[in-house]
Amino acid sequence: MVEKLIRLASSILKYWDISVSQIELIQGGQMALVWKIMTDRGPLCLKRIHRPEKKALFSIYAQDYLAKKGSRVPGIIPNKRGHLYTRQGPFLFVVYNWIVGRPFDLTVSEDLDWIMRGLAQYHIDSEGYIPPEGIPVFSKLGQWPNHYIKRCQQMESWKKIAAELPDDPFSQLYLSEIDHHIAFGRQTLNKLLDSGYTEWVTESLENPHLCHQDYGTGNTLLSDQETWIIDLDTTTFDLPIRDLRKMIIPLMGDQGEWNDDLFNRMIESYEKVTKLTEAQKKIMFTDMLFPYELYETANEKFGRKNDLPADELEKALTYEERKGKEIVKRMN
């Protein structure tokens, strides 16, 4: 399989004006493939993007915009025709500069500071991006209410699956506790609609920012005291605080308990680069109230059909209760 994928890379690289001396498969066995290429231009990265084409094109041109603007993302090497990608079958292939660096360790305060500042800089740098004519716009602006509704409906539907597993401790616990959290999720939707979210979305439609949607240690590197973002496949137009919630809340959950110092440090590090207004923080805190971690735990069990012990659900339930109390205190 490895040899086959090396041959695939070699055939694709003929579309670029580069001299290749070595090809190494870095990521294989999935829809997304990544190779490290040693060339006359130095090390480069060849990637087969696994996103649908319209979303892939939006992110490819976004990355090119950011790189040319001086943002810390790998530059894209055009092919012989001057295009940013080469299409083969249903897939798009792109060649990037290879970034040498190390992964972040979020248990180290300095690394946490770097990665949060890098996220803030990404949001600032993304301002002004307009996809070229003909490139579909990928945006989640204004879609949060629908996301809340869909997740609440899914948690409701999973009650039927749980009821069919009367001897399963996870399902028993789910049935005994989930109604309260579904109701809380719906209350959060009402809070969001009263929070100024709609007004911020309306303002952002005139001058949107990119939201990475999958920012974290797997898509970043620390290189020469700079935070580099090496994967932008999921980037969309959205409110930047979406990335903050996706960084902060799961990390807090991984701690096994609420850590006020960690919470404050992450927001303070982000605000070293760009400040959030009190109105924006209110919207962010409201979004953080939604029981995302509980939803993800239940989805692992009932959506993805993976066997989970009841104590995993217990942890998620306990975390949601503590998180809700702490966030509400910040909103008052």
PDB file of C-alpha atoms in Angstrom, residues 91-257:
ATOM      1  CA  PHE A  91      -9.760  14.640  -5.379  1.00  0.00           C
ATOM      2  CA  LEU A  92      -7.785  17.872  -5.228  1.00  0.00           C
ATOM      3  CA  PHE A  93      -4.009  17.761  -4.674  1.00  0.00           C
ATOM      4  CA  VAL A  94      -2.082  20.735  -3.277  1.00  0.00           C
ATOM      5  CA  VAL A  95       1.633  21.348  -2.674  1.00  0.00           C
ATOM      6  CA  TYR A  96       2.603  23.455   0.359  1.00  0.00           C
ATOM      7  CA  ASN A  97       5.789  24.648   1.987  1.00  0.00           C
ATOM      8  CA  TRP A  98       6.891  22.211   4.692  1.00  0.00           C
ATOM      9  CA  ILE A  99       6.951  23.769   8.167  1.00  0.00           C
ATOM     10  CA  VAL A 100       9.575  22.497  10.586  1.00  0.00           C
ATOM     11  CA  GLY A 101       8.469  22.822  14.197  1.00  0.00           C
ATOM     12  CA  ARG A 102       7.244  20.963  17.241  1.00  0.00           C
ATOM     13  CA  PRO A 103       3.733  20.212  18.522  1.00  0.00           C
ATOM     14  CA  PHE A 104       2.320  22.194  21.416  1.00  0.00           C
ATOM     15  CA  ASP A 105       2.029  20.724  24.900  1.00  0.00           C
ATOM     16  CA  LEU A 106      -0.992  22.390  26.470  1.00  0.00           C
ATOM     17  CA  THR A 107       0.073  21.324  29.959  1.00  0.00           C
ATOM     18  CA  VAL A 108       2.915  23.848  29.577  1.00  0.00           C
ATOM     19  CA  SER A 109       1.703  27.400  30.255  1.00  0.00           C
ATOM     20  CA  GLU A 110       4.038  28.969  27.658  1.00  0.00           C
ATOM     21  CA  ASP A 111       2.728  26.633  24.955  1.00  0.00           C
ATOM     22  CA  LEU A 112      -0.846  27.404  25.933  1.00  0.00           C
ATOM     23  CA  ASP A 113      -0.095  31.098  25.620  1.00  0.00           C
ATOM     24  CA  TRP A 114       1.472  30.655  22.180  1.00  0.00           C
ATOM     25  CA  ILE A 115      -1.355  28.575  20.748  1.00  0.00           C
ATOM     26  CA  MET A 116      -4.085  30.951  21.965  1.00  0.00           C
ATOM     27  CA  ARG A 117      -2.234  33.987  20.624  1.00  0.00           C
ATOM     28  CA  GLY A 118      -1.831  32.152  17.325  1.00  0.00           C
ATOM     29  CA  LEU A 119      -5.574  31.635  17.136  1.00  0.00           C
ATOM     30  CA  ALA A 120      -6.238  35.321  17.757  1.00  0.00           C
ATOM     31  CA  GLN A 121      -3.725  36.307  15.067  1.00  0.00           C
ATOM     32  CA  TYR A 122      -5.397  33.927  12.619  1.00  0.00           C
ATOM     33  CA  HIS A 123      -8.718  35.637  13.205  1.00  0.00           C
ATOM     34  CA  ILE A 124      -7.178  39.075  12.658  1.00  0.00           C
ATOM     35  CA  ASP A 125      -5.280  38.033   9.538  1.00  0.00           C
ATOM     36  CA  SER A 126      -8.363  36.452   7.981  1.00  0.00           C
ATOM     37  CA  GLU A 127     -10.206  39.751   7.754  1.00  0.00           C
ATOM     38  CA  GLY A 128     -10.670  40.814   4.159  1.00  0.00           C
ATOM     39  CA  TYR A 129     -10.699  37.362   2.575  1.00  0.00           C
ATOM     40  CA  ILE A 130     -13.123  37.188  -0.335  1.00  0.00           C
ATOM     41  CA  PRO A 131     -13.172  33.975  -2.376  1.00  0.00           C
ATOM     42  CA  PRO A 132     -12.450  34.494  -6.084  1.00  0.00           C
ATOM     43  CA  GLU A 133     -15.414  34.678  -8.425  1.00  0.00           C
ATOM     44  CA  GLY A 134     -16.872  31.221  -8.981  1.00  0.00           C
ATOM     45  CA  ILE A 135     -15.561  29.780  -5.717  1.00  0.00           C
ATOM     46  CA  PRO A 136     -18.452  28.755  -3.416  1.00  0.00           C
ATOM     47  CA  VAL A 137     -18.631  30.584  -0.091  1.00  0.00           C
ATOM     48  CA  PHE A 138     -18.498  28.289   2.921  1.00  0.00           C
ATOM     49  CA  SER A 139     -20.121  30.021   5.889  1.00  0.00           C
ATOM     50  CA  LYS A 140     -21.675  29.078   9.211  1.00  0.00           C
ATOM     51  CA  LEU A 141     -22.664  32.610  10.086  1.00  0.00           C
ATOM     52  CA  GLY A 142     -26.138  32.572  11.594  1.00  0.00           C
ATOM     53  CA  GLN A 143     -26.336  28.772  11.778  1.00  0.00           C
ATOM     54  CA  TRP A 144     -25.791  28.274  15.502  1.00  0.00           C
ATOM     55  CA  PRO A 145     -29.508  28.157  16.373  1.00  0.00           C
ATOM     56  CA  ASN A 146     -30.058  25.355  13.855  1.00  0.00           C
ATOM     57  CA  HIS A 147     -27.070  23.487  15.319  1.00  0.00           C
ATOM     58  CA  TYR A 148     -28.599  23.715  18.785  1.00  0.00           C
ATOM     59  CA  ILE A 149     -31.982  22.505  17.539  1.00  0.00           C
ATOM     60  CA  LYS A 150     -30.467  19.578  15.638  1.00  0.00           C
ATOM     61  CA  ARG A 151     -28.406  18.417  18.624  1.00  0.00           C
ATOM     62  CA  CYS A 152     -31.365  18.617  20.971  1.00  0.00           C
ATOM     63  CA  GLN A 153     -33.421  16.579  18.512  1.00  0.00           C
ATOM     64  CA  GLN A 154     -30.662  13.981  18.271  1.00  0.00           C
ATOM     65  CA  MET A 155     -30.372  13.686  22.048  1.00  0.00           C
ATOM     66  CA  GLU A 156     -34.149  13.216  22.146  1.00  0.00           C
ATOM     67  CA  SER A 157     -34.040  10.518  19.451  1.00  0.00           C
ATOM     68  CA  TRP A 158     -31.284   8.618  21.267  1.00  0.00           C
ATOM     69  CA  LYS A 159     -33.723   8.019  24.127  1.00  0.00           C
ATOM     70  CA  LYS A 160     -35.450   5.466  21.875  1.00  0.00           C
ATOM     71  CA  ILE A 161     -32.180   3.622  21.311  1.00  0.00           C
ATOM     72  CA  ALA A 162     -31.384   3.693  25.026  1.00  0.00           C
ATOM     73  CA  ALA A 163     -34.847   2.333  25.854  1.00  0.00           C
ATOM     74  CA  GLU A 164     -34.094  -0.701  23.691  1.00  0.00           C
ATOM     75  CA  LEU A 165     -31.044  -1.453  25.883  1.00  0.00           C
ATOM     76  CA  PRO A 166     -32.643  -1.888  29.331  1.00  0.00           C
ATOM     77  CA  ASP A 167     -29.704  -3.870  30.726  1.00  0.00           C
ATOM     78  CA  ASP A 168     -27.061  -1.385  29.605  1.00  0.00           C
ATOM     79  CA  PRO A 169     -25.860   0.875  32.488  1.00  0.00           C
ATOM     80  CA  PHE A 170     -24.953   3.706  30.095  1.00  0.00           C
ATOM     81  CA  SER A 171     -28.445   3.688  28.593  1.00  0.00           C
ATOM     82  CA  GLN A 172     -30.113   3.498  31.999  1.00  0.00           C
ATOM     83  CA  LEU A 173     -28.182   6.530  33.191  1.00  0.00           C
ATOM     84  CA  TYR A 174     -28.857   8.381  29.942  1.00  0.00           C
ATOM     85  CA  LEU A 175     -32.615   7.892  30.270  1.00  0.00           C
ATOM     86  CA  SER A 176     -32.623   9.025  33.887  1.00  0.00           C
ATOM     87  CA  GLU A 177     -30.681  12.260  33.266  1.00  0.00           C
ATOM     88  CA  ILE A 178     -30.980  13.432  29.682  1.00  0.00           C
ATOM     89  CA  ASP A 179     -34.335  15.239  29.804  1.00  0.00           C
ATOM     90  CA  HIS A 180     -32.919  17.932  32.073  1.00  0.00           C
ATOM     91  CA  HIS A 181     -30.006  18.574  29.720  1.00  0.00           C
ATOM     92  CA  ILE A 182     -32.173  18.621  26.597  1.00  0.00           C
ATOM     93  CA  ALA A 183     -34.359  21.236  28.284  1.00  0.00           C
ATOM     94  CA  PHE A 184     -31.235  23.173  29.255  1.00  0.00           C
ATOM     95  CA  GLY A 185     -30.011  23.045  25.647  1.00  0.00           C
ATOM     96  CA  ARG A 186     -33.298  24.529  24.470  1.00  0.00           C
ATOM     97  CA  GLN A 187     -33.095  27.229  27.133  1.00  0.00           C
ATOM     98  CA  THR A 188     -29.597  28.015  25.858  1.00  0.00           C
ATOM     99  CA  LEU A 189     -31.030  28.553  22.380  1.00  0.00           C
ATOM    100  CA  ASN A 190     -33.370  31.190  23.784  1.00  0.00           C
ATOM    101  CA  LYS A 191     -30.463  32.811  25.625  1.00  0.00           C
ATOM    102  CA  LEU A 192     -28.450  32.885  22.400  1.00  0.00           C
ATOM    103  CA  LEU A 193     -31.241  34.618  20.506  1.00  0.00           C
ATOM    104  CA  ASP A 194     -31.393  37.256  23.277  1.00  0.00           C
ATOM    105  CA  SER A 195     -27.623  37.668  23.551  1.00  0.00           C
ATOM    106  CA  GLY A 196     -26.858  39.925  20.591  1.00  0.00           C
ATOM    107  CA  TYR A 197     -25.803  36.947  18.445  1.00  0.00           C
ATOM    108  CA  THR A 198     -28.083  37.894  15.539  1.00  0.00           C
ATOM    109  CA  GLU A 199     -26.804  41.478  15.512  1.00  0.00           C
ATOM    110  CA  TRP A 200     -23.165  40.336  15.483  1.00  0.00           C
ATOM    111  CA  VAL A 201     -23.881  37.946  12.633  1.00  0.00           C
ATOM    112  CA  THR A 202     -25.479  40.762  10.638  1.00  0.00           C
ATOM    113  CA  GLU A 203     -22.406  42.955  11.169  1.00  0.00           C
ATOM    114  CA  SER A 204     -20.064  40.082  10.241  1.00  0.00           C
ATOM    115  CA  LEU A 205     -21.810  39.419   6.951  1.00  0.00           C
ATOM    116  CA  GLU A 206     -20.410  42.753   5.745  1.00  0.00           C
ATOM    117  CA  ASN A 207     -16.844  41.965   6.804  1.00  0.00           C
ATOM    118  CA  PRO A 208     -16.524  38.309   7.856  1.00  0.00           C
ATOM    119  CA  HIS A 209     -13.632  36.608   9.635  1.00  0.00           C
ATOM    120  CA  LEU A 210     -12.519  33.045   9.134  1.00  0.00           C
ATOM    121  CA  CYS A 211     -13.127  30.522  11.873  1.00  0.00           C
ATOM    122  CA  HIS A 212     -10.801  27.509  11.764  1.00  0.00           C
ATOM    123  CA  GLN A 213     -13.363  25.079  13.277  1.00  0.00           C
ATOM    124  CA  ASP A 214     -10.724  22.459  14.178  1.00  0.00           C
ATOM    125  CA  TYR A 215      -7.966  24.468  15.831  1.00  0.00           C
ATOM    126  CA  GLY A 216      -5.731  22.604  18.264  1.00  0.00           C
ATOM    127  CA  THR A 217      -2.513  20.683  18.782  1.00  0.00           C
ATOM    128  CA  GLY A 218      -3.096  18.439  15.764  1.00  0.00           C
ATOM    129  CA  ASN A 219      -3.134  21.343  13.312  1.00  0.00           C
ATOM    130  CA  THR A 220      -0.488  23.666  14.745  1.00  0.00           C
ATOM    131  CA  LEU A 221       3.273  23.792  15.241  1.00  0.00           C
ATOM    132  CA  LEU A 222       5.608  26.052  17.188  1.00  0.00           C
ATOM    133  CA  SER A 223       8.434  27.176  14.917  1.00  0.00           C
ATOM    134  CA  ASP A 224      10.939  29.966  15.638  1.00  0.00           C
ATOM    135  CA  GLN A 225       8.730  31.324  18.417  1.00  0.00           C
ATOM    136  CA  GLU A 226       5.743  31.583  16.082  1.00  0.00           C
ATOM    137  CA  THR A 227       2.499  29.624  15.954  1.00  0.00           C
ATOM    138  CA  TRP A 228       1.983  28.031  12.556  1.00  0.00           C
ATOM    139  CA  ILE A 229      -1.349  26.590  11.429  1.00  0.00           C
ATOM    140  CA  ILE A 230      -0.671  23.698   9.073  1.00  0.00           C
ATOM    141  CA  ASP A 231      -4.185  22.501   8.205  1.00  0.00           C
ATOM    142  CA  LEU A 232      -6.993  24.826   7.132  1.00  0.00           C
ATOM    143  CA  ASP A 233      -9.287  22.279   5.467  1.00  0.00           C
ATOM    144  CA  THR A 234     -12.231  23.056   7.762  1.00  0.00           C
ATOM    145  CA  THR A 235     -12.019  26.847   7.760  1.00  0.00           C
ATOM    146  CA  THR A 236     -15.276  28.770   7.245  1.00  0.00           C
ATOM    147  CA  PHE A 237     -16.761  32.192   7.769  1.00  0.00           C
ATOM    148  CA  ASP A 238     -18.089  32.327  11.326  1.00  0.00           C
ATOM    149  CA  LEU A 239     -17.787  34.281  14.542  1.00  0.00           C
ATOM    150  CA  PRO A 240     -14.236  33.874  15.905  1.00  0.00           C
ATOM    151  CA  ILE A 241     -15.504  32.947  19.375  1.00  0.00           C
ATOM    152  CA  ARG A 242     -16.619  29.612  17.920  1.00  0.00           C
ATOM    153  CA  ASP A 243     -12.947  28.618  17.807  1.00  0.00           C
ATOM    154  CA  LEU A 244     -12.487  29.771  21.391  1.00  0.00           C
ATOM    155  CA  ARG A 245     -15.340  27.585  22.601  1.00  0.00           C
ATOM    156  CA  LYS A 246     -14.026  24.601  20.649  1.00  0.00           C
ATOM    157  CA  MET A 247     -10.572  25.060  22.181  1.00  0.00           C
ATOM    158  CA  ILE A 248     -11.514  25.890  25.752  1.00  0.00           C
ATOM    159  CA  ILE A 249     -14.498  23.699  26.636  1.00  0.00           C
ATOM    160  CA  PRO A 250     -13.090  20.311  25.471  1.00  0.00           C
ATOM    161  CA  LEU A 251      -9.739  21.054  27.121  1.00  0.00           C
ATOM    162  CA  MET A 252     -11.502  21.905  30.367  1.00  0.00           C
ATOM    163  CA  GLY A 253     -13.429  18.647  30.071  1.00  0.00           C
ATOM    164  CA  ASP A 254     -10.202  16.688  29.584  1.00  0.00           C
ATOM    165  CA  GLN A 255      -9.024  18.004  32.958  1.00  0.00           C
ATOM    166  CA  GLY A 256     -11.706  15.944  34.658  1.00  0.00           C
ATOM    167  CA  GLU A 257     -12.821  18.978  36.625  1.00  0.00           C
TER     168      GLU A 257
END
